[in-house]
Amino acid sequence: MSAKIISGTEVATQIRVELKKEVDEMKEKHGVVPGLVTILVGSNPASISYVTGKQKTAHELGFYSHQDDQPADVSEADLLKLVDKYNKDPKVHGILVQLPLPKHIDEKKVLNAIDPDKDVDGFHPINVGRLMIGGDEAKFLPCTPAGIQELIVRSGYETSGAEVVVVGRSNIVGKPIANIMLQKGKGANSTVTIVHTGTKDLEAHCKRADILIVAAGVPGLVKPQWIKPGSCVIDVGVNRVGEKLSEKTGKMIPILKGDVDFDAAKEIAGAITPVPGGVGPMTITMLMKNTVKSAKIHAGIK
Ligand code: NAD
């Protein structure tokens, strides 16, 4: 039987509807408007497209949103001053510095300068530590891993006691999603294994996964025979494998493939995310969710 296709596009839309309601209520009852600032240095086309998407969504949800464009040659000191300005601005509850930054700027220094209580990307070491401690301590979960958890929970898979295998140990996907799934509590409480380039038998680990999360960045790494029948497969990989002509625009667009052989895997798994349209659409939505959470915390709204 063919797997249920977990549509990130649909789940993201559903969460945005919930968020819009929450934002409207916050405005009406408490006069609080969530505020998000995105800082873009230079004019990298991919970065422009990412921040534009974030600003557009923030605007649609009724946030106070502002994009701060800085020239590619802005000094590190000036960028740090800018971050400090938004750290102190009470209208702003979330600060996002779009990466990558130009080579003359120390990325770590800039990210670490963001007030951890406005770090809606969840990458500040304090928030990484808070996630590790778990429970009420965890303030802002990093957006892609938080989106992965939502997809699993909303597709009805039992996570408590489930064998979760995560392929990849990056700081932005692998490690945080493993940390999220092992916490005690709803939507987690799983037995988690992380596999990576140093793992001896990738196949054996993947085969026993009730929930398999793949974030390696290697197209087709996970073979269909590695998938446990009926399991939930979350493919985080986004790999450009070529180009094709778009019928809509008449322009060349990238052909994207995941880390899992989707067509064959969907005949074995119980549920699977497509690429594109799976994890991808969730990331911006979870950034908005973190910003709403931050605004509530700052305003003392329960
Ligand atoms: P990364 O390169 O930082 O980390 C990849 C991890 O996979 C590493 O820990 C490595 O050990 C492991 N790995 C690589 N090849 C392997 C192999 N052959 N066997 C076992 N392990 C292997 O990548 P990342 O930033 O974590 O991103 C992973 C993928 O997810 C990429 O394709 C990226 O584009 C995608 N991604 C998507 C989103 C989104 O959809 N919103 C967000 C982040 C990343």
CSV table of C-alpha atoms in Angstrom, one decimal, residues 104-274:
chain,number,residue,atom,x,y,z
A,104,HIS,CA,35.1,39.9,7.1
A,105,ILE,CA,32.4,39.4,9.7
A,106,ASP,CA,32.6,36.8,12.5
A,107,GLU,CA,29.2,35.1,12.2
A,108,LYS,CA,29.4,33.5,15.6
A,109,LYS,CA,30.1,36.9,17.3
A,110,VAL,CA,27.1,38.4,15.6
A,111,LEU,CA,24.7,35.6,16.4
A,112,ASN,CA,25.9,35.4,20.0
A,113,ALA,CA,25.2,39.2,20.3
A,114,ILE,CA,21.5,38.6,19.8
A,115,ASP,CA,19.5,38.7,23.1
A,116,PRO,CA,18.8,35.0,23.7
A,117,ASP,CA,15.2,36.1,24.6
A,118,LYS,CA,14.8,37.5,21.1
A,119,ASP,CA,16.7,34.7,19.4
A,120,VAL,CA,13.8,33.2,17.4
A,121,ASP,CA,16.1,31.1,15.2
A,122,GLY,CA,17.1,29.2,18.4
A,123,PHE,CA,20.8,29.0,17.6
A,124,HIS,CA,22.2,31.1,20.5
A,125,PRO,CA,24.3,28.8,22.8
A,126,ILE,CA,21.9,29.7,25.7
A,127,ASN,CA,18.9,28.5,23.7
A,128,VAL,CA,20.9,25.3,22.6
A,129,GLY,CA,21.5,24.7,26.3
A,130,ARG,CA,17.9,25.4,27.2
A,131,LEU,CA,16.8,22.8,24.7
A,132,MET,CA,19.2,20.3,26.1
A,133,ILE,CA,17.8,20.9,29.6
A,134,GLY,CA,14.2,20.6,28.2
A,135,GLY,CA,10.8,21.1,29.8
A,136,ASP,CA,9.9,24.7,30.5
A,137,GLU,CA,13.5,25.8,30.1
A,138,ALA,CA,13.3,25.2,26.3
A,139,LYS,CA,12.3,28.6,24.9
A,140,PHE,CA,12.9,28.7,21.2
A,141,LEU,CA,13.3,25.5,19.3
A,142,PRO,CA,15.3,25.9,16.1
A,143,CYS,CA,12.8,26.2,13.3
A,144,THR,CA,13.5,23.3,11.0
A,145,PRO,CA,13.7,20.7,13.8
A,146,ALA,CA,10.5,22.2,15.4
A,147,GLY,CA,8.8,21.9,12.1
A,148,ILE,CA,9.8,18.2,11.8
A,149,GLN,CA,8.3,17.5,15.2
A,150,GLU,CA,5.0,19.2,14.2
A,151,LEU,CA,4.9,17.1,11.0
A,152,ILE,CA,5.3,13.9,13.0
A,153,VAL,CA,2.8,14.8,15.7
A,154,ARG,CA,0.2,16.1,13.3
A,155,SER,CA,0.4,13.0,11.1
A,156,GLY,CA,-0.7,11.0,14.1
A,157,TYR,CA,2.5,9.0,14.7
A,158,GLU,CA,3.0,7.9,18.3
A,159,THR,CA,6.4,9.2,19.4
A,160,SER,CA,6.5,7.9,23.0
A,161,GLY,CA,8.6,4.8,23.1
A,162,ALA,CA,9.2,5.0,19.3
A,163,GLU,CA,12.6,4.2,17.9
A,164,VAL,CA,13.7,7.4,16.2
A,165,VAL,CA,16.8,7.3,14.0
A,166,VAL,CA,18.3,10.6,12.8
A,167,VAL,CA,20.7,10.5,9.9
A,168,GLY,CA,23.0,13.6,10.3
A,169,ARG,CA,24.5,15.4,13.2
A,170,SER,CA,24.5,19.0,12.1
A,171,ASN,CA,23.9,21.8,14.6
A,172,ILE,CA,20.9,23.1,12.7
A,173,VAL,CA,19.0,19.8,12.0
A,174,GLY,CA,20.5,16.5,13.3
A,175,LYS,CA,21.5,17.4,16.8
A,176,PRO,CA,18.5,19.6,17.7
A,177,ILE,CA,15.9,17.2,16.3
A,178,ALA,CA,17.5,14.3,18.2
A,179,ASN,CA,17.4,16.5,21.4
A,180,ILE,CA,13.8,17.4,20.8
A,181,MET,CA,12.6,13.8,20.3
A,182,LEU,CA,14.4,12.4,23.4
A,183,GLN,CA,12.8,14.9,25.9
A,184,LYS,CA,10.2,13.6,28.3
A,185,GLY,CA,6.8,14.9,27.3
A,186,LYS,CA,4.2,15.0,24.6
A,187,GLY,CA,5.3,14.6,21.0
A,188,ALA,CA,8.6,13.2,22.1
A,189,ASN,CA,9.8,10.7,24.7
A,190,SER,CA,11.4,8.6,22.0
A,191,THR,CA,14.4,6.3,22.0
A,192,VAL,CA,16.8,8.2,19.7
A,193,THR,CA,19.8,7.1,17.7
A,194,ILE,CA,21.9,9.6,15.7
A,195,VAL,CA,23.9,8.1,12.8
A,196,HIS,CA,26.5,10.0,10.7
A,197,THR,CA,29.6,9.6,8.5
A,198,GLY,CA,31.3,7.7,11.3
A,199,THR,CA,28.6,5.1,11.7
A,200,LYS,CA,29.5,1.6,10.7
A,201,ASP,CA,26.2,0.1,9.5
A,202,LEU,CA,23.8,2.8,8.5
A,203,GLU,CA,21.4,0.4,7.0
A,204,ALA,CA,21.0,-1.7,10.2
A,205,HIS,CA,20.1,1.4,12.2
A,206,CYS,CA,17.7,2.8,9.6
A,207,LYS,CA,15.9,-0.6,9.3
A,208,ARG,CA,14.7,-0.5,12.9
A,209,ALA,CA,13.4,3.1,12.9
A,210,ASP,CA,9.7,3.6,13.6
A,211,ILE,CA,10.4,7.2,12.7
A,212,LEU,CA,13.3,7.9,10.3
A,213,ILE,CA,14.6,11.5,10.0
A,214,VAL,CA,17.1,12.0,7.3
A,215,ALA,CA,19.2,15.2,7.1
A,216,ALA,CA,22.4,14.3,5.3
A,217,GLY,CA,22.3,16.3,2.1
A,218,VAL,CA,23.1,13.3,0.0
A,219,PRO,CA,20.5,12.6,-2.8
A,220,GLY,CA,19.0,9.1,-2.5
A,221,LEU,CA,21.3,8.1,0.4
A,222,VAL,CA,18.5,6.1,2.1
A,223,LYS,CA,17.6,3.1,0.0
A,224,PRO,CA,14.0,1.7,0.0
A,225,GLN,CA,15.1,-1.6,1.6
A,226,TRP,CA,16.5,0.3,4.6
A,227,ILE,CA,12.9,1.5,5.5
A,228,LYS,CA,10.9,-0.4,8.1
A,229,PRO,CA,7.5,-1.2,6.6
A,230,GLY,CA,4.8,1.2,7.9
A,231,SER,CA,7.3,3.6,9.4
A,232,CYS,CA,7.2,7.4,9.3
A,233,VAL,CA,9.9,8.9,7.0
A,234,ILE,CA,10.9,12.6,7.3
A,235,ASP,CA,13.2,13.6,4.4
A,236,VAL,CA,14.9,16.9,5.3
A,237,GLY,CA,17.4,16.8,2.4
A,238,VAL,CA,17.1,19.4,-0.3
A,239,ASN,CA,19.5,18.6,-3.1
A,240,ARG,CA,19.8,20.3,-6.5
A,241,VAL,CA,20.3,17.5,-9.0
A,242,GLY,CA,19.8,19.5,-12.2
A,243,GLU,CA,17.6,22.1,-13.9
A,244,LYS,CA,14.4,22.0,-15.9
A,245,LEU,CA,12.2,24.5,-17.8
A,246,SER,CA,9.3,25.8,-15.7
A,247,GLU,CA,6.0,25.6,-17.7
A,248,LYS,CA,4.7,28.4,-15.6
A,249,THR,CA,7.4,31.0,-16.1
A,250,GLY,CA,9.4,29.7,-19.0
A,251,LYS,CA,12.6,30.0,-17.0
A,252,MET,CA,15.0,27.3,-15.9
A,253,ILE,CA,14.4,26.2,-12.3
A,254,PRO,CA,16.3,23.7,-10.1
A,255,ILE,CA,15.3,20.0,-9.9
A,256,LEU,CA,15.2,19.2,-6.2
A,257,LYS,CA,15.6,15.7,-4.7
A,258,GLY,CA,15.6,14.5,-1.1
A,259,ASP,CA,17.9,12.1,0.7
A,260,VAL,CA,15.4,9.3,0.3
A,261,ASP,CA,14.4,7.5,-2.9
A,262,PHE,CA,10.8,8.9,-2.6
A,263,ASP,CA,9.1,6.9,-5.4
A,264,ALA,CA,10.3,3.5,-4.0
A,265,ALA,CA,10.1,4.5,-0.3
A,266,LYS,CA,6.5,5.5,-0.5
A,267,GLU,CA,5.5,1.9,-1.3
A,268,ILE,CA,7.1,0.7,2.0
A,269,ALA,CA,6.7,3.5,4.5
A,270,GLY,CA,3.5,4.3,6.3
A,271,ALA,CA,3.9,8.0,5.9
A,272,ILE,CA,6.6,10.1,4.1
A,273,THR,CA,7.3,13.8,3.4
A,274,PRO,CA,7.9,14.8,-0.3
